[in-house]
Amino acid sequence: MSFSSETKAELCRVETERSCCQRAECYGLFLFGGGFSAADVSFLTESAPVARRAAQEAAVVAGVFVETVSAIVRRGGKTTFSVSIRGENQRLHFLHCFAHHSQEWNLRIHEENLQTECCVQAFLRGAFLCCGTVTAPEKGYDLEFSVPYMKLAGDLSALLSRAGGLGLQPGMVNRKGRFIVYVKGGESVADLLTYLGAKNASMELMQAKMLKEMRNNLNRRNNFETANIDKTASAAARQLLAIERIMGTVGLDALPEELREIAALRWENPELSLRELGEHLSQPLSRSGVNHRLRRIVEFAEHNGDS
Ligand SMILES: [Zn+2]
């Protein structure tokens, strides 16, 4: 599962306690899908939890029936769900619930649906669930909303820049006829994920960022002081310190053969999980196998790492 899908699944577990927020999230979920008129209220998603949540919310909030159809897209074998409101009467009722008309040439965010800060938060969560993506932490720190209309994208950007006092500075680009509203940078993306309710995704991102920075700092340093390894340093951080110590003294070639590849791999990819590390080895290893070897590397550094 991609980082985006995991994040969306996590957001779909957020419980919206207040009815005003459930309504605002539902609004965000459908407004950014491309169809928001009497002829068509629909969006496509690759996330089953998102499709389910949209159907539930539309039923609770507006009393409309949502049809969810799944289809396997040939390339990549991904399943895509089409989420749509059937019947013109139902669609009109749904639009009126959010103070929209049957046909609007310039679709905008109607802010009367977002009266309090809690609703802004829920609305942005809905928007992300509908049209958002977030880059996996090992590849960078980008969160994007792919919006079908320019003015709608402008409204979203304005809303993001004042959301939750986060001080976000969203950018906008036109890509293949869609308007991409994006937030860049580890801290901004992590803040926004936390704000939307994806605390685990946010923590994963910050952890990956911390490990990468640590590896880069170690790379830059000539003399490594062994003192003061923080007791709270994570397992991955301890592994990086051990590998750095071996490289700076006896060299990685001094390691037993079965530990060399994994040591190099860990050094290059500080943010990978144990499972992912195992999958990247020339001979794949289970999570516990990887864990065992990394422990041996840490022990090796303790016994052989002193020059
Ligand atoms: Zn609310």
Coordinates of C-alpha atoms and ligand atoms in Angstrom, one line a residue:
M1 CA 0.0 0.0 0.0
S2 CA 1.3 3.4 -0.9
F3 CA 1.9 6.1 1.8
S4 CA -1.0 8.0 0.3
S5 CA -3.4 5.1 0.6
E6 CA -2.2 4.4 4.2
T7 CA -2.7 8.1 5.0
K8 CA -6.2 8.0 3.6
A9 CA -7.1 4.8 5.4
E10 CA -5.9 6.5 8.6
L11 CA -8.0 9.6 7.9
C12 CA -11.1 7.4 7.3
R13 CA -10.7 6.1 10.9
V14 CA -11.1 9.7 12.3
E15 CA -14.4 10.0 14.1
T16 CA -16.2 13.1 13.3
E17 CA -18.2 13.7 16.4
R18 CA -20.1 16.8 15.5
S19 CA -22.7 16.8 12.8
C20 CA -21.4 20.2 11.5
C21 CA -18.0 18.6 10.8
Q22 CA -19.5 15.5 9.2
R23 CA -21.4 17.7 6.9
A24 CA -18.3 19.8 6.1
E25 CA -16.2 16.7 5.4
C26 CA -18.9 15.3 3.1
Y27 CA -18.9 18.6 1.2
G28 CA -15.1 18.4 0.7
L29 CA -15.3 14.8 -0.4
F30 CA -17.7 15.6 -3.3
L31 CA -16.8 19.2 -4.2
F32 CA -13.4 18.3 -5.6
G33 CA -14.3 15.3 -7.7
G34 CA -15.0 16.9 -11.0
G35 CA -18.7 16.4 -11.1
F36 CA -20.7 18.7 -8.9
S37 CA -23.9 19.6 -10.8
A38 CA -27.4 18.4 -11.4
A39 CA -26.1 16.2 -14.2
D40 CA -23.3 14.6 -12.3
V41 CA -22.1 14.4 -8.7
S42 CA -19.2 11.9 -8.6
F43 CA -15.6 11.2 -8.1
L44 CA -13.1 8.4 -8.6
T45 CA -10.9 7.0 -5.9
E46 CA -8.4 4.1 -5.5
S47 CA -9.2 3.9 -1.8
A48 CA -12.0 1.5 -0.6
P49 CA -12.3 3.2 2.8
V50 CA -12.7 6.6 1.1
A51 CA -15.5 5.2 -1.2
R52 CA -17.3 3.7 1.9
R53 CA -16.9 6.9 4.0
A54 CA -18.3 9.1 1.2
A55 CA -21.3 6.8 0.7
Q56 CA -22.0 6.8 4.5
E57 CA -21.6 10.5 4.9
A58 CA -23.8 11.4 1.9
A59 CA -26.5 9.1 3.4
V60 CA -26.3 10.6 6.9
V61 CA -25.9 14.2 5.9
A62 CA -28.2 14.5 2.9
G63 CA -30.2 11.3 2.9
V64 CA -29.1 10.4 -0.6
F65 CA -28.1 7.1 -1.9
V66 CA -24.6 6.8 -3.3
E67 CA -23.6 4.2 -5.8
T68 CA -20.1 2.8 -5.6
V69 CA -18.8 0.8 -8.5
S70 CA -15.4 -0.8 -8.5
A71 CA -13.4 -1.5 -11.7
I72 CA -9.9 -2.9 -12.1
V73 CA -7.8 -0.5 -14.2
R74 CA -5.7 -2.7 -16.5
R75 CA -2.4 -0.8 -16.1
G76 CA -0.9 -1.6 -12.7
G77 CA -3.9 -3.8 -11.8
K78 CA -5.2 -1.1 -9.4
T79 CA -8.8 -1.1 -8.4
T80 CA -10.6 2.2 -8.9
F81 CA -14.0 3.0 -7.3
S82 CA -16.4 5.3 -9.0
V83 CA -18.5 7.0 -6.3
S84 CA -21.7 8.8 -7.6
I85 CA -25.1 10.0 -6.6
R86 CA -27.8 8.5 -8.7
G87 CA -30.8 10.4 -10.0
E88 CA -31.2 14.0 -10.8
N89 CA -33.6 14.7 -7.8
Q90 CA -31.1 13.2 -5.4
R91 CA -28.3 15.3 -6.9
L92 CA -30.3 18.5 -6.8
H93 CA -31.2 17.8 -3.2
F94 CA -27.5 17.2 -2.4
L95 CA -26.4 20.4 -4.1
H96 CA -29.0 22.5 -2.2
C97 CA -27.9 21.0 1.1
F98 CA -24.6 22.9 0.5
A99 CA -26.2 26.0 -1.0
H100 CA -25.2 25.2 -4.5
H101 CA -27.3 25.5 -7.7
S102 CA -27.9 23.0 -10.4
Q103 CA -25.3 24.4 -12.8
E104 CA -22.4 26.6 -11.8
W105 CA -19.8 27.6 -14.3
N106 CA -17.4 28.9 -11.7
L107 CA -17.5 26.3 -9.0
R108 CA -16.3 27.9 -5.7
I109 CA -16.1 26.9 -2.1
H110 CA -19.3 28.2 -0.3
E111 CA -17.8 29.2 3.0
E112 CA -21.2 29.4 4.7
N113 CA -20.8 25.6 5.0
L114 CA -17.6 26.1 7.1
Q115 CA -18.7 28.3 9.9
T116 CA -16.2 27.3 12.6
E117 CA -12.6 26.1 12.6
C118 CA -13.6 22.5 13.3
C119 CA -15.5 22.5 10.1
V120 CA -12.6 23.9 8.1
Q121 CA -10.5 21.1 9.3
A122 CA -13.1 18.5 8.4
F123 CA -13.7 20.0 5.0
L124 CA -9.9 20.0 4.2
R125 CA -9.8 16.3 5.3
G126 CA -12.7 15.6 2.9
A127 CA -10.9 17.5 0.1
F128 CA -7.7 15.5 0.7
L129 CA -9.6 12.2 0.8
C130 CA -11.1 13.1 -2.6
C131 CA -8.3 14.6 -4.6
G132 CA -5.1 14.5 -2.4
T133 CA -1.9 12.7 -2.5
V134 CA 1.2 12.7 -0.3
T135 CA 4.6 11.6 -1.4
A136 CA 6.3 8.7 0.5
P137 CA 8.8 10.1 3.0
E138 CA 11.8 8.4 1.4
K139 CA 11.0 10.3 -1.9
G140 CA 10.4 13.8 -0.5
Y141 CA 7.9 15.9 1.3
D142 CA 5.0 16.9 -0.9
L143 CA 1.3 17.0 -0.3
E144 CA -0.9 17.8 -3.3
F145 CA -4.6 18.4 -4.1
S146 CA -5.5 17.9 -7.7
V147 CA -8.4 20.3 -8.3
P148 CA -10.5 20.3 -11.5
Y149 CA -11.2 24.1 -11.6
M150 CA -9.0 27.1 -11.3
K151 CA -11.2 29.3 -9.0
L152 CA -11.9 26.3 -6.8
A153 CA -8.2 25.7 -6.5
G154 CA -7.6 29.3 -5.6
D155 CA -10.3 29.1 -2.9
L156 CA -8.7 25.9 -1.5
S157 CA -5.3 27.5 -1.5
A158 CA -6.6 30.5 0.4
L159 CA -8.3 28.2 2.9
L160 CA -5.1 26.2 3.4
S161 CA -3.0 29.3 4.0
R162 CA -5.2 30.3 7.0
A163 CA -6.0 26.8 8.3
G164 CA -5.3 26.1 12.0
G165 CA -2.7 28.8 12.3
L166 CA -0.2 26.4 10.7
G167 CA 1.3 29.2 8.6
L168 CA 1.2 27.1 5.4
Q169 CA 2.2 28.7 2.2
P170 CA 0.6 26.6 -0.5
G171 CA 1.6 26.9 -4.2
M172 CA -0.3 26.2 -7.3
V173 CA 0.6 24.9 -10.8
N174 CA -1.4 23.8 -13.8
R175 CA -0.6 20.2 -14.7
K176 CA -2.4 18.4 -17.6
G177 CA -5.5 20.5 -17.3
R178 CA -5.8 20.1 -13.5
F179 CA -4.9 22.8 -10.9
I180 CA -2.5 21.4 -8.4
V181 CA -2.5 23.1 -5.0
Y182 CA 0.6 21.8 -3.1
V183 CA 2.3 22.1 0.2
K184 CA 6.1 21.4 0.4
G185 CA 8.6 20.7 3.1
G186 CA 8.8 18.1 5.8
E187 CA 7.5 20.3 8.6
S188 CA 4.7 21.8 6.7
V189 CA 3.5 18.5 5.3
A190 CA 3.8 16.8 8.8
D191 CA 1.9 19.7 10.4
L192 CA -0.9 19.5 7.8
L193 CA -1.2 15.7 8.2
T194 CA -1.5 16.1 11.9
Y195 CA -4.1 18.8 11.5
L196 CA -6.2 16.6 9.1
G197 CA -6.0 13.8 11.7
A198 CA -3.3 11.5 10.3
K199 CA -1.0 11.5 13.3
N200 CA 0.7 8.2 12.4
A201 CA 1.5 9.3 8.9
S202 CA 2.8 12.6 10.3
M203 CA 5.0 10.7 12.8
E204 CA 6.3 8.4 10.1
L205 CA 7.3 11.3 8.0
M206 CA 9.1 13.2 10.8
Q207 CA 11.0 10.0 11.8
A208 CA 12.1 9.5 8.2
K209 CA 13.2 13.1 8.0
M210 CA 15.1 12.9 11.3
L211 CA 17.0 9.8 10.2
K212 CA 17.9 11.3 6.8
E213 CA 19.2 14.4 8.5
M214 CA 21.2 12.3 11.0
R215 CA 22.7 10.3 8.2
N216 CA 23.7 13.4 6.3
N217 CA 25.2 15.0 9.5
L218 CA 27.2 11.8 10.1
N219 CA 28.4 11.9 6.5
R220 CA 29.7 15.4 6.9
R221 CA 31.5 14.7 10.1
N222 CA 35.2 13.6 10.1
N223 CA 35.6 12.6 13.7
F224 CA 32.8 10.8 15.2
E225 CA 32.4 11.1 18.9
T226 CA 31.0 8.0 20.4
A227 CA 29.8 9.7 23.5
N228 CA 26.3 10.8 24.3
I229 CA 24.2 8.6 22.1
D230 CA 20.8 9.6 23.3
K231 CA 19.1 6.8 25.1
T232 CA 15.9 7.7 23.4
A233 CA 17.5 7.4 19.9
S234 CA 15.4 5.0 17.9
A235 CA 16.7 1.5 16.8
A236 CA 17.2 2.9 13.3
A237 CA 19.3 5.7 14.6
R238 CA 21.5 3.3 16.7
Q239 CA 22.0 1.2 13.6
L240 CA 23.1 4.3 11.6
L241 CA 25.6 5.2 14.4
A242 CA 27.0 1.7 14.4
I243 CA 27.4 1.6 10.7
E244 CA 29.1 5.0 10.7
R245 CA 31.4 3.8 13.4
I246 CA 32.4 0.7 11.4
M247 CA 32.9 2.7 8.2
G248 CA 35.1 5.1 10.1
T249 CA 37.3 2.4 11.6
V250 CA 37.7 -1.1 10.3
G251 CA 35.5 -0.6 7.2
L252 CA 32.4 -2.4 6.1
D253 CA 34.5 -5.1 4.5
A254 CA 35.5 -6.3 8.0
L255 CA 31.9 -7.3 8.5
P256 CA 30.9 -10.9 8.0
E257 CA 29.7 -11.3 4.4
E258 CA 26.0 -11.7 5.2
L259 CA 26.0 -8.4 7.1
R260 CA 27.8 -6.2 4.5
E261 CA 24.9 -5.8 2.0
I262 CA 22.4 -4.9 4.7
A263 CA 24.8 -2.5 6.4
A264 CA 25.3 -0.6 3.1
L265 CA 21.5 -0.7 2.4
R266 CA 20.6 0.7 5.8
W267 CA 23.1 3.5 5.4
E268 CA 21.7 4.5 2.0
N269 CA 18.1 4.2 3.1
P270 CA 17.7 5.3 6.7
E271 CA 14.0 5.7 6.4
L272 CA 13.1 2.2 5.2
S273 CA 11.2 -0.1 7.6
L274 CA 12.7 -3.5 8.5
R275 CA 10.2 -5.2 6.2
E276 CA 11.2 -2.9 3.3
L277 CA 14.9 -3.4 3.9
G278 CA 14.3 -7.2 3.7
E279 CA 12.6 -6.8 0.4
H280 CA 15.4 -4.7 -1.1
L281 CA 18.1 -7.4 -0.3
S282 CA 19.4 -9.4 -3.2
Q283 CA 18.2 -12.4 -1.3
P284 CA 15.0 -11.2 0.5
L285 CA 14.8 -11.7 4.2
S286 CA 11.9 -11.6 6.7
R287 CA 11.4 -8.7 9.1
S288 CA 12.8 -10.7 12.0
G289 CA 15.8 -11.9 9.9
V290 CA 16.6 -8.3 9.1
N291 CA 16.2 -7.3 12.7
H292 CA 18.6 -10.1 13.8
R293 CA 21.3 -9.0 11.3
L294 CA 21.0 -5.4 12.3
R295 CA 21.5 -6.3 15.9
R296 CA 24.6 -8.2 15.0
I297 CA 25.9 -5.1 13.2
V298 CA 25.3 -3.0 16.3
E299 CA 27.2 -5.6 18.4
F300 CA 30.0 -5.8 15.9
A301 CA 30.4 -2.0 16.1
E302 CA 30.6 -2.2 19.9
H303 CA 33.4 -4.8 19.8
N304 CA 35.3 -3.8 16.7
G305 CA 34.5 -0.2 16.1
D306 CA 37.3 1.3 18.3
S307 CA 40.3 2.4 16.4
Ligands
ZN1 ZN -17.7 21.5 12.8

